[in-house]
Coordinates of C-alpha atoms in Angstrom, one line a residue:
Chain S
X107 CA 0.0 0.0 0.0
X108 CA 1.2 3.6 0.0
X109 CA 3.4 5.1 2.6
X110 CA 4.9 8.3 3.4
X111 CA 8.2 8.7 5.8
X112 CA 8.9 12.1 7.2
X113 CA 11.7 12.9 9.4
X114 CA 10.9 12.5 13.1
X115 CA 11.2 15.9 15.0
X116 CA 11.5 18.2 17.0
X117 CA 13.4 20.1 14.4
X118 CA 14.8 23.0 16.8
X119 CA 16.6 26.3 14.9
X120 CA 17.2 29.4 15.5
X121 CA 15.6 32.4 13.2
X122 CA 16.5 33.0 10.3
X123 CA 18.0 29.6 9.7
X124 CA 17.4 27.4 6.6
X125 CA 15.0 24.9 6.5
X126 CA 14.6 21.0 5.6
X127 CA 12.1 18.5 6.8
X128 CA 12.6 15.4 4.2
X129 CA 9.7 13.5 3.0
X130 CA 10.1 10.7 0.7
X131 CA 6.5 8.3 -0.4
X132 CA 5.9 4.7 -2.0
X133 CA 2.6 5.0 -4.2
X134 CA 1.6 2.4 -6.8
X135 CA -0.4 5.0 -8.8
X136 CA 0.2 8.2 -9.8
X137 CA -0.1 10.3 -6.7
X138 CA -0.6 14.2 -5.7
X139 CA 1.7 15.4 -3.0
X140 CA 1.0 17.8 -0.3
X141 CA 2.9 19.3 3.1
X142 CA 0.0 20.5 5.6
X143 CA 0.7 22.3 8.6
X144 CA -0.8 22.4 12.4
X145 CA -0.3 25.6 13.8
X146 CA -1.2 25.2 18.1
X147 CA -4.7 24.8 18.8
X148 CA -5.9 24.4 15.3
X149 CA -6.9 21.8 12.7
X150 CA -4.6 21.2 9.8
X151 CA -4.0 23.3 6.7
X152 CA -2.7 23.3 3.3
X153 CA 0.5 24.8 2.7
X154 CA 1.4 23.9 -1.0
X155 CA 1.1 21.0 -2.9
X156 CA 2.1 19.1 -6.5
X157 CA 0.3 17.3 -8.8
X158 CA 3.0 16.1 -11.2
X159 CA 6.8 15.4 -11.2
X160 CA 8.8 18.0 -10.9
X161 CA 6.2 20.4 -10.4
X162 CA 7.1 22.9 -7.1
X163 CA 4.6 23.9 -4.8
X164 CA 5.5 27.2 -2.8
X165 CA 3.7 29.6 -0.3
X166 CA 4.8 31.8 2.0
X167 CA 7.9 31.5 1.2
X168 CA 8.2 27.6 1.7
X169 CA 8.4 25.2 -1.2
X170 CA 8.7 21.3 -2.2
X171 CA 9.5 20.0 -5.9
X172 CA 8.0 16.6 -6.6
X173 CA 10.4 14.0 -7.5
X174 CA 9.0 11.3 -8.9
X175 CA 13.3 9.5 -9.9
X176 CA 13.9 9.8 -6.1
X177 CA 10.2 9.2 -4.6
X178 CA 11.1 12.4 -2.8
X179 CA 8.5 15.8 -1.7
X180 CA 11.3 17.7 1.2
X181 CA 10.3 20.9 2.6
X182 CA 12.5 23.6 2.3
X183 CA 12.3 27.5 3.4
X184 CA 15.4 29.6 3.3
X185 CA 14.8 31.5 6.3
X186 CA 12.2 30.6 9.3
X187 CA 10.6 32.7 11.6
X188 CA 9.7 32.3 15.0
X189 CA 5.7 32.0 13.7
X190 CA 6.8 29.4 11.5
X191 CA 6.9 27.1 14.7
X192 CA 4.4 24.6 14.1
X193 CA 3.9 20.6 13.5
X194 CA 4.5 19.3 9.6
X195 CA 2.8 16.8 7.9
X196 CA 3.3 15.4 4.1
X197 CA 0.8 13.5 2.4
X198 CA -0.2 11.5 -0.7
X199 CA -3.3 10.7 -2.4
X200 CA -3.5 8.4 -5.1
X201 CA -5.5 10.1 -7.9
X202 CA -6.2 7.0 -9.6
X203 CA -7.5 4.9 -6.0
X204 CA -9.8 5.5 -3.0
X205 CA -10.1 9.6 -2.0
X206 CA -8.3 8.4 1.4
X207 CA -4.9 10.1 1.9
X208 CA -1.6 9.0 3.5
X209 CA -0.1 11.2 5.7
X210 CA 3.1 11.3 7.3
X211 CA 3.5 11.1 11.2
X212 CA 4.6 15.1 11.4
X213 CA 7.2 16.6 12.4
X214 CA 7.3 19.6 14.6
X215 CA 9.4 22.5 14.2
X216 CA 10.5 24.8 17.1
X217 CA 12.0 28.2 15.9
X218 CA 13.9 30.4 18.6
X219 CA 14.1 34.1 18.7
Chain D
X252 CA -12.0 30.4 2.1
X253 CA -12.5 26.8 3.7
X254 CA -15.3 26.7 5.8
X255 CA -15.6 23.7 8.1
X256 CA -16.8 23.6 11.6
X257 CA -16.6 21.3 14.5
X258 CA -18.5 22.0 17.5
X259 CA -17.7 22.1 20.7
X260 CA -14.1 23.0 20.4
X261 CA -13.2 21.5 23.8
X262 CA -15.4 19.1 26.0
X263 CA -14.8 17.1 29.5
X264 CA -16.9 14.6 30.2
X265 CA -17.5 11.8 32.7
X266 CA -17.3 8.0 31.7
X267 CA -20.2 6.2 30.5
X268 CA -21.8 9.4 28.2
X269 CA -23.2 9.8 25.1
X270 CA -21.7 12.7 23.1
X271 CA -21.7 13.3 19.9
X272 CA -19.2 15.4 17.8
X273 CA -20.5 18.0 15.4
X274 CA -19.1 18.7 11.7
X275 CA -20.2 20.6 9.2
X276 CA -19.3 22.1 6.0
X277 CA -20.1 25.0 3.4
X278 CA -18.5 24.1 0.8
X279 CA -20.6 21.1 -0.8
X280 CA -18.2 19.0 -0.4
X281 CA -18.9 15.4 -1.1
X282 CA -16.1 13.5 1.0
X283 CA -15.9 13.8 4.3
X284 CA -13.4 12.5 7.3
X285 CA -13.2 11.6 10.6
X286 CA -9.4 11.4 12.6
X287 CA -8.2 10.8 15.7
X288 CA -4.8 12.6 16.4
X289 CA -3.0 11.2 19.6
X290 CA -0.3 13.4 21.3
X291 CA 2.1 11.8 19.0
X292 CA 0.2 13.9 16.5
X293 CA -0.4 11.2 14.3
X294 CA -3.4 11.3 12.4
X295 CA -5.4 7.9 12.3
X296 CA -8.9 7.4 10.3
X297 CA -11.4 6.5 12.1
X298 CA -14.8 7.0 9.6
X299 CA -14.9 8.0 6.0
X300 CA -17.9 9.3 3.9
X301 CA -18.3 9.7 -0.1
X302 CA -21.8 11.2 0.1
X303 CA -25.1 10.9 1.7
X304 CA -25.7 7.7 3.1
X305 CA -22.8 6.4 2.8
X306 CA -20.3 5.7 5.7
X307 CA -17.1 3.5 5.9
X308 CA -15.1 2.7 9.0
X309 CA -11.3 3.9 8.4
X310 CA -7.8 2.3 9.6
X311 CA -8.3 2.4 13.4
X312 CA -10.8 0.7 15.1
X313 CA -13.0 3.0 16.9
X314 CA -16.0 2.5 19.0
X315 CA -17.7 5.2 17.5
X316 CA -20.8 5.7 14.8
X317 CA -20.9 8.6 12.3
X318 CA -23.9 9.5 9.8
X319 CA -24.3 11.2 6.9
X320 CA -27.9 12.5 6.2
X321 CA -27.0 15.8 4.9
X322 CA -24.1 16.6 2.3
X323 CA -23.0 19.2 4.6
X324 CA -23.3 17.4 8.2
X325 CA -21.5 14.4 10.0
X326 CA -21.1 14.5 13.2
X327 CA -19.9 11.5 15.1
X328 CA -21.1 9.7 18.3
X329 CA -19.7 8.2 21.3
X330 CA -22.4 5.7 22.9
X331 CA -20.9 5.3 26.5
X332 CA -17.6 7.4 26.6
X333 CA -14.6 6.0 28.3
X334 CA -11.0 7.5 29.5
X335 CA -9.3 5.5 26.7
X336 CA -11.8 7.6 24.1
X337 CA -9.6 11.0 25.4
X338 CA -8.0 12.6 22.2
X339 CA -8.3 15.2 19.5
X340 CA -11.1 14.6 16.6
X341 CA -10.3 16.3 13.1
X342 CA -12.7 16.3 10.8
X343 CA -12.0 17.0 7.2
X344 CA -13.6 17.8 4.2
X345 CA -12.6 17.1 0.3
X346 CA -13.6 17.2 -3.6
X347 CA -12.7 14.3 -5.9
X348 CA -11.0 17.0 -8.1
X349 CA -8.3 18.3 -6.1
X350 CA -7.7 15.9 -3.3
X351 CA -6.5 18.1 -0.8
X352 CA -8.3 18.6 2.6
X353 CA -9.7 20.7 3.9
X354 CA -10.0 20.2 8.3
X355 CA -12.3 21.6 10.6
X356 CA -10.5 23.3 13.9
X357 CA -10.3 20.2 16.2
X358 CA -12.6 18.7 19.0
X359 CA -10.3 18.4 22.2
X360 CA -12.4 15.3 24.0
X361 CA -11.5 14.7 27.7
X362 CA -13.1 11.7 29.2
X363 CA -12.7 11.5 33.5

């Protein structure tokens, strides 16, 4: 079935720091990739996503480049602010299966001032 | 915009209560989820729904029930509430164009 590994956290920087939380998926179809993110107290929310290899996603100021050679989706920023602290998740969903997605197990991220 | 709602946002109960969990959602969406999230923060699925009337138990065993009588409602029930039943309930909505989620703010369920 389809599986996606994220790097186990807590990442812990310092701001203005560069960013990478790996992510890397086994899909037997042709899947979508997306990185969510859990800000304290709230449900999760989309932060970019990819629909075909090596398309990038990017939003406020983060981005992720599908590749499909590598089975690969990592979430990079090039310099993280203290509001940026939050938990990570990446995901899958098999365009041409169910409608159920396959997350990651998250990884938090803790930015110091 | 993403409009989905969970009500209440944070409950404590005692054992042996029925509760149910409230979702809804503006956006006519036809798909509709149910997760758990343990402190871990892992996100299991516990019910799954492609429309009305139609309801599916997810990955992880759950003792609860969901319906789905309107597109935009599913709320999910607890029969007899028990410590073991204490977590965070995400409910999520999506279209079969897309595929990305779209999640409600969270029920934090405490069970004494």
């Amino acid at each position: 079935g389809d599986s996606v590994t994220q790097m186990e956290g807590p990442v812990t920087l310092s701001e203005e720091a560069f960013l990478t939380i790996n992510c890397t998926y086994t899909a037997t179809g042709y899947p979508s990739l997306f990185w969510y993110v859990q800000y304290p107290g709230e449900g999760l929310q989309l932060l970019l996503k990819a629909t075909k290899a090596d398309d990038k996603g990017s939003n406020k100021g983060f981005e992720a480049t599908y590749r499909k050679e590598t089975t690969s989706f990592h979430l990079e920023k090039g310099s993280v602010q203290v509001s940026d602290s939050a938990v990570y998740f990446c995901a899958l969903s098999d365009r041409g299966g169910s409608y159920i997605p396959t997350f990651g197990r998250g990884t938090s991220l803790i930015v110091h001032p | 915009e993403a409009d989905i709602y969970q009500t209440p946002r944070y409950l404590v109960i005692g054992t042996g209560k029925k509760i149910t969990l409230e979702c809804s959602q503006t956006m006519g969406h036809d798909k509709m989820y149910w997760y758990q999230q343990d402190p871990g923060m892992e996100l299991h699925l516990i019910h799954y729904s492609y429309g009305v009337n139609s309801t599916e138990k997810g990955d992880l065993s759950s003792e609860s029930t969901v319906s789905r009588i309107r597109t935009e409602h599913f709320p999910l029930t607890l029969e007899s509430a028990r410590p073991s039943h204490t977590s965070q309930y995400l409910c999520a909505s999506s279209t079969g164009i897309s595929y990305e989620q779209y999640f409600g703010p969270g029920t934090r369920l405490t069970v004494t």
